[in-house]
Amino acid sequence: SQTIHQWPATLVQPVGSPLSLECTVEGTSNPNLYWYRQAAGRGLQLLFYSVGIGQISSEVPQNLSASRPQDRQFILSSKKLLLSDSGFYLCAWRGTGYYEQYFGPGTRLTVT
Amino acid sequence: GDSVTQMEGPVTLSEEAFLTINCTYTATGYPSLFWYVQYPGEGLQLLLKATKADDKGSNKGFEATYRKETTSFHLEKGSVQVSDSAVYFCALGLINQGGKLIFGQGTELSVKP
């Protein structure tokens, strides 16, 4: 069966520090991968998605970037965090030929 | 543009009450539709889906029917339990745009014993 992992689970970082969040998927090949941010515990905003290694689509201009160095690995990064980057970051995957996405457990980021 | 509108919460019900959470959408193509549920501090879990008009998705007593004529996908359950307390998200999926999901704002449900 397929599983999706995210780490770290919780992160507290000062303003201006770098960020790296990692997401990996097991049990599937060539998934579509997605990064979402959930602010204030409610609505989700799509940040990036990837349909293959090295292929990244950005949905919203951000202080963030994404990379996909391996088929089942998706990384969200920032060179300098802002207070507004605080939130709950969710990674998701979708299998080829499927409509639905499956979400990881999330990373709660607090920028202080 | 493509969007999803959900009824405002919070919704507070007594155990065994009937639940309806309204969801309407705007889309230029033929989206698939989903309901996801989020328990406190956790990621989202797929609750049910419908991929074409008139499809009915169902799971754990929850149901929703894809109504193209009214652009709606309302979530219903005949008898809610305390364990159903969570935030529910309606979403549309755009298969021709990398399969990305567009979410409604979420509806918080609280079920009292």
mmCIF file of C-alpha atoms in Angstrom:
data_model
loop_
_atom_site.group_PDB
_atom_site.id
_atom_site.type_symbol
_atom_site.label_atom_id
_atom_site.label_comp_id
_atom_site.label_asym_id
_atom_site.label_seq_id
_atom_site.Cartn_x
_atom_site.Cartn_y
_atom_site.Cartn_z
ATOM 1 C CA SER A 1 0.000 0.000 0.000
ATOM 2 C CA GLN A 2 1.022 3.594 -0.470
ATOM 3 C CA THR A 3 2.166 5.852 2.341
ATOM 4 C CA ILE A 4 3.256 9.464 2.449
ATOM 5 C CA HIS A 5 5.658 10.923 4.968
ATOM 6 C CA GLN A 6 6.421 14.490 5.927
ATOM 7 C CA TRP A 7 9.049 15.854 8.231
ATOM 8 C CA PRO A 8 9.550 17.508 10.476
ATOM 9 C CA ALA A 9 6.134 17.406 12.118
ATOM 10 C CA THR A 10 6.670 20.703 13.909
ATOM 11 C CA LEU A 11 9.150 23.494 13.310
ATOM 12 C CA VAL A 12 9.802 26.855 14.962
ATOM 13 C CA GLN A 13 12.126 29.119 13.000
ATOM 14 C CA PRO A 14 13.207 32.764 13.349
ATOM 15 C CA VAL A 15 12.451 35.321 10.662
ATOM 16 C CA GLY A 16 15.166 35.363 8.007
ATOM 17 C CA SER A 17 16.248 31.760 8.532
ATOM 18 C CA PRO A 18 16.167 29.130 5.752
ATOM 19 C CA LEU A 19 13.575 26.384 5.446
ATOM 20 C CA SER A 20 13.528 22.864 4.092
ATOM 21 C CA LEU A 21 10.477 20.614 4.389
ATOM 22 C CA GLU A 22 10.573 17.133 2.951
ATOM 23 C CA CYS A 23 7.880 14.855 1.620
ATOM 24 C CA THR A 24 8.346 11.282 0.418
ATOM 25 C CA VAL A 25 5.900 8.752 -0.982
ATOM 26 C CA GLU A 26 6.233 4.975 -0.816
ATOM 27 C CA GLY A 27 4.512 2.252 -2.767
ATOM 28 C CA THR A 28 3.867 4.058 -6.028
ATOM 29 C CA SER A 29 5.804 5.254 -9.068
ATOM 30 C CA ASN A 30 5.705 8.543 -10.946
ATOM 31 C CA PRO A 31 3.094 10.184 -8.731
ATOM 32 C CA ASN A 32 1.950 13.750 -9.129
ATOM 33 C CA LEU A 33 3.052 15.647 -6.023
ATOM 34 C CA TYR A 34 1.591 18.759 -4.420
ATOM 35 C CA TRP A 35 2.403 21.281 -1.677
ATOM 36 C CA TYR A 36 -0.446 23.120 0.041
ATOM 37 C CA ARG A 37 -0.462 25.655 2.847
ATOM 38 C CA GLN A 38 -3.269 25.971 5.347
ATOM 39 C CA ALA A 39 -3.359 29.251 7.231
ATOM 40 C CA ALA A 40 -5.393 29.914 10.376
ATOM 41 C CA GLY A 41 -6.451 26.264 10.495
ATOM 42 C CA ARG A 42 -8.865 26.493 7.586
ATOM 43 C CA GLY A 43 -8.649 26.978 3.808
ATOM 44 C CA LEU A 44 -5.947 25.303 1.745
ATOM 45 C CA GLN A 45 -3.919 27.078 -0.882
ATOM 46 C CA LEU A 46 -2.008 25.153 -3.549
ATOM 47 C CA LEU A 47 1.606 26.338 -3.664
ATOM 48 C CA PHE A 48 3.367 23.997 -6.088
ATOM 49 C CA TYR A 49 2.760 20.811 -8.006
ATOM 50 C CA SER A 50 4.975 18.441 -9.927
ATOM 51 C CA VAL A 51 4.137 15.878 -12.598
ATOM 52 C CA GLY A 52 7.670 14.461 -12.789
ATOM 53 C CA ILE A 53 11.292 14.753 -11.690
ATOM 54 C CA GLY A 54 12.533 18.309 -12.090
ATOM 55 C CA GLN A 55 9.108 19.548 -13.253
ATOM 56 C CA ILE A 56 7.653 22.171 -10.925
ATOM 57 C CA SER A 57 4.619 24.383 -11.446
ATOM 58 C CA SER A 58 4.189 27.378 -9.165
ATOM 59 C CA GLU A 59 0.667 28.481 -8.409
ATOM 60 C CA VAL A 60 1.209 31.589 -6.315
ATOM 61 C CA PRO A 61 4.225 33.931 -6.175
ATOM 62 C CA GLN A 62 5.781 33.189 -2.833
ATOM 63 C CA ASN A 63 8.826 33.464 -0.697
ATOM 64 C CA LEU A 64 9.061 29.719 -1.279
ATOM 65 C CA SER A 65 10.392 27.306 -3.866
ATOM 66 C CA ALA A 66 9.987 23.597 -4.518
ATOM 67 C CA SER A 67 12.152 20.889 -5.976
ATOM 68 C CA ARG A 68 11.703 17.252 -6.954
ATOM 69 C CA PRO A 69 15.138 15.628 -6.990
ATOM 70 C CA GLN A 70 13.776 12.057 -7.074
ATOM 71 C CA ASP A 71 10.595 10.436 -8.331
ATOM 72 C CA ARG A 72 8.996 10.155 -4.897
ATOM 73 C CA GLN A 73 10.586 13.084 -3.103
ATOM 74 C CA PHE A 74 9.266 16.626 -2.973
ATOM 75 C CA ILE A 75 10.997 19.434 -1.086
ATOM 76 C CA LEU A 76 9.700 22.845 -0.092
ATOM 77 C CA SER A 77 12.332 25.493 0.610
ATOM 78 C CA SER A 78 12.891 29.099 1.475
ATOM 79 C CA LYS A 79 16.090 31.125 1.683
ATOM 80 C CA LYS A 80 14.656 33.622 4.192
ATOM 81 C CA LEU A 81 11.463 33.024 6.116
ATOM 82 C CA LEU A 82 8.868 35.726 6.706
ATOM 83 C CA LEU A 83 6.340 35.888 9.522
ATOM 84 C CA SER A 84 3.622 35.331 6.922
ATOM 85 C CA ASP A 85 5.127 31.920 6.069
ATOM 86 C CA SER A 86 3.721 30.483 9.286
ATOM 87 C CA GLY A 87 1.101 27.818 8.723
ATOM 88 C CA PHE A 88 0.358 24.144 8.289
ATOM 89 C CA TYR A 89 2.084 22.697 5.222
ATOM 90 C CA LEU A 90 0.577 19.654 3.600
ATOM 91 C CA CYS A 91 2.066 17.427 0.936
ATOM 92 C CA ALA A 92 -0.168 15.266 -1.238
ATOM 93 C CA TRP A 93 0.215 12.705 -4.013
ATOM 94 C CA ARG A 94 -1.977 11.494 -6.855
ATOM 95 C CA GLY A 95 -1.483 8.283 -8.776
ATOM 96 C CA THR A 96 -1.507 8.071 -12.559
ATOM 97 C CA GLY A 97 -5.061 7.628 -13.792
ATOM 98 C CA TYR A 98 -6.599 8.567 -10.459
ATOM 99 C CA TYR A 99 -8.583 11.668 -9.655
ATOM 100 C CA GLU A 100 -8.126 11.938 -5.894
ATOM 101 C CA GLN A 101 -5.166 13.133 -3.862
ATOM 102 C CA TYR A 102 -3.884 11.629 -0.637
ATOM 103 C CA PHE A 103 -2.412 13.847 2.015
ATOM 104 C CA GLY A 104 0.477 13.513 4.422
ATOM 105 C CA PRO A 105 0.277 14.326 8.140
ATOM 106 C CA GLY A 106 1.539 17.882 7.643
ATOM 107 C CA THR A 107 4.243 20.138 9.091
ATOM 108 C CA ARG A 108 3.273 22.946 11.420
ATOM 109 C CA LEU A 109 5.658 25.871 10.871
ATOM 110 C CA THR A 110 5.813 28.835 13.226
ATOM 111 C CA VAL A 111 8.011 31.743 12.227
ATOM 112 C CA THR A 112 8.936 33.937 15.190
ATOM 113 C CA GLY B 1 -12.039 31.296 -12.470
ATOM 114 C CA ASP B 2 -12.619 27.933 -10.843
ATOM 115 C CA SER B 3 -13.878 28.117 -7.265
ATOM 116 C CA VAL B 4 -15.736 26.294 -4.513
ATOM 117 C CA THR B 5 -18.163 27.819 -2.023
ATOM 118 C CA GLN B 6 -19.184 26.055 1.166
ATOM 119 C CA MET B 7 -21.708 26.994 3.795
ATOM 120 C CA GLU B 8 -20.301 28.907 6.710
ATOM 121 C CA GLY B 9 -19.710 27.143 9.974
ATOM 122 C CA PRO B 10 -19.530 26.193 12.678
ATOM 123 C CA VAL B 11 -22.401 23.737 12.468
ATOM 124 C CA THR B 12 -23.488 22.327 15.812
ATOM 125 C CA LEU B 13 -25.762 19.280 15.928
ATOM 126 C CA SER B 14 -26.961 16.787 18.478
ATOM 127 C CA GLU B 15 -25.999 13.152 18.093
ATOM 128 C CA GLU B 16 -28.237 11.266 15.609
ATOM 129 C CA ALA B 17 -29.313 14.484 13.864
ATOM 130 C CA PHE B 18 -29.377 14.808 10.077
ATOM 131 C CA LEU B 19 -26.448 16.624 8.490
ATOM 132 C CA THR B 20 -26.280 18.686 5.327
ATOM 133 C CA ILE B 21 -23.265 20.773 4.351
ATOM 134 C CA ASN B 22 -23.828 22.735 1.171
ATOM 135 C CA CYS B 23 -21.181 23.013 -1.529
ATOM 136 C CA THR B 24 -21.416 24.725 -4.907
ATOM 137 C CA TYR B 25 -18.734 25.153 -7.508
ATOM 138 C CA THR B 26 -17.742 27.163 -10.556
ATOM 139 C CA ALA B 27 -15.616 25.472 -13.178
ATOM 140 C CA THR B 28 -14.935 25.964 -16.864
ATOM 141 C CA GLY B 29 -14.403 22.289 -17.646
ATOM 142 C CA TYR B 30 -15.669 19.024 -16.194
ATOM 143 C CA PRO B 31 -14.147 18.731 -12.757
ATOM 144 C CA SER B 32 -14.189 15.817 -10.393
ATOM 145 C CA LEU B 33 -15.577 16.582 -6.932
ATOM 146 C CA PHE B 34 -14.456 15.533 -3.485
ATOM 147 C CA TRP B 35 -15.185 15.804 0.197
ATOM 148 C CA TYR B 36 -12.251 15.673 2.572
ATOM 149 C CA VAL B 37 -12.319 15.604 6.363
ATOM 150 C CA GLN B 38 -9.717 17.016 8.755
ATOM 151 C CA TYR B 39 -9.491 16.088 12.427
ATOM 152 C CA PRO B 40 -7.648 18.482 14.765
ATOM 153 C CA GLY B 41 -3.908 18.622 14.134
ATOM 154 C CA GLU B 42 -4.027 16.122 11.283
ATOM 155 C CA GLY B 43 -3.812 16.086 7.513
ATOM 156 C CA LEU B 44 -6.806 15.689 5.232
ATOM 157 C CA GLN B 45 -8.518 12.351 4.642
ATOM 158 C CA LEU B 46 -10.511 11.609 1.523
ATOM 159 C CA LEU B 47 -14.120 11.026 2.546
ATOM 160 C CA LEU B 48 -15.790 10.483 -0.837
ATOM 161 C CA LYS B 49 -15.554 11.407 -4.501
ATOM 162 C CA ALA B 50 -17.569 11.713 -7.707
ATOM 163 C CA THR B 51 -15.932 11.979 -11.098
ATOM 164 C CA LYS B 52 -18.845 12.770 -13.415
ATOM 165 C CA ALA B 53 -22.344 14.207 -13.406
ATOM 166 C CA ASP B 54 -24.973 12.214 -11.455
ATOM 167 C CA ASP B 55 -22.326 10.100 -9.707
ATOM 168 C CA LYS B 56 -23.037 9.511 -6.035
ATOM 169 C CA GLY B 57 -20.087 9.179 -3.698
ATOM 170 C CA SER B 58 -20.598 7.449 -0.371
ATOM 171 C CA ASN B 59 -18.502 6.367 2.586
ATOM 172 C CA LYS B 60 -19.053 5.812 6.333
ATOM 173 C CA GLY B 61 -22.716 6.861 6.045
ATOM 174 C CA PHE B 62 -21.888 10.102 4.226
ATOM 175 C CA GLU B 63 -23.226 10.730 0.718
ATOM 176 C CA ALA B 64 -22.950 13.416 -1.952
ATOM 177 C CA THR B 65 -24.300 13.561 -5.509
ATOM 178 C CA TYR B 66 -22.607 15.416 -8.370
ATOM 179 C CA ARG B 67 -25.330 17.741 -9.700
ATOM 180 C CA LYS B 68 -24.146 19.427 -12.874
ATOM 181 C CA GLU B 69 -27.406 21.317 -13.433
ATOM 182 C CA THR B 70 -27.123 23.065 -10.058
ATOM 183 C CA THR B 71 -23.284 22.905 -9.864
ATOM 184 C CA SER B 72 -23.573 21.408 -6.394
ATOM 185 C CA PHE B 73 -22.111 18.572 -4.335
ATOM 186 C CA HIS B 74 -23.856 18.730 -0.974
ATOM 187 C CA LEU B 75 -22.684 16.409 1.804
ATOM 188 C CA GLU B 76 -25.334 14.513 3.798
ATOM 189 C CA LYS B 77 -25.463 12.008 6.619
ATOM 190 C CA GLY B 78 -28.607 10.627 8.135
ATOM 191 C CA SER B 79 -27.422 10.268 11.718
ATOM 192 C CA VAL B 80 -24.251 11.977 12.939
ATOM 193 C CA GLN B 81 -22.077 10.770 15.791
ATOM 194 C CA VAL B 82 -19.798 12.632 18.172
ATOM 195 C CA SER B 83 -16.848 11.092 16.313
ATOM 196 C CA ASP B 84 -17.929 12.955 13.141
ATOM 197 C CA SER B 85 -16.842 16.249 14.720
ATOM 198 C CA ALA B 86 -14.215 17.679 12.350
ATOM 199 C CA VAL B 87 -13.712 20.207 9.572
ATOM 200 C CA TYR B 88 -15.133 19.194 6.193
ATOM 201 C CA PHE B 89 -13.731 20.489 2.908
ATOM 202 C CA CYS B 90 -15.377 20.383 -0.483
ATOM 203 C CA ALA B 91 -12.949 20.401 -3.408
ATOM 204 C CA LEU B 92 -12.938 20.264 -7.182
ATOM 205 C CA GLY B 93 -10.203 18.555 -9.144
ATOM 206 C CA LEU B 94 -8.906 19.714 -12.510
ATOM 207 C CA ILE B 95 -7.480 16.707 -14.291
ATOM 208 C CA ASN B 96 -6.249 18.800 -17.211
ATOM 209 C CA GLN B 97 -4.287 21.092 -14.885
ATOM 210 C CA GLY B 98 -2.054 18.531 -13.266
ATOM 211 C CA GLY B 99 -4.944 17.220 -11.207
ATOM 212 C CA LYS B 100 -4.759 20.148 -8.813
ATOM 213 C CA LEU B 101 -7.494 20.605 -6.216
ATOM 214 C CA ILE B 102 -9.327 23.815 -5.430
ATOM 215 C CA PHE B 103 -10.808 23.817 -1.946
ATOM 216 C CA GLY B 104 -13.681 25.529 -0.260
ATOM 217 C CA GLN B 105 -13.019 27.285 3.022
ATOM 218 C CA GLY B 106 -14.108 24.336 5.124
ATOM 219 C CA THR B 107 -17.073 23.830 7.453
ATOM 220 C CA GLU B 108 -16.499 22.968 11.080
ATOM 221 C CA LEU B 109 -18.935 20.402 12.451
ATOM 222 C CA SER B 110 -19.433 19.887 16.184
ATOM 223 C CA VAL B 111 -21.653 17.024 17.337
ATOM 224 C CA LYS B 112 -22.842 17.078 20.942
ATOM 225 C CA PRO B 113 -23.882 13.934 22.837
#
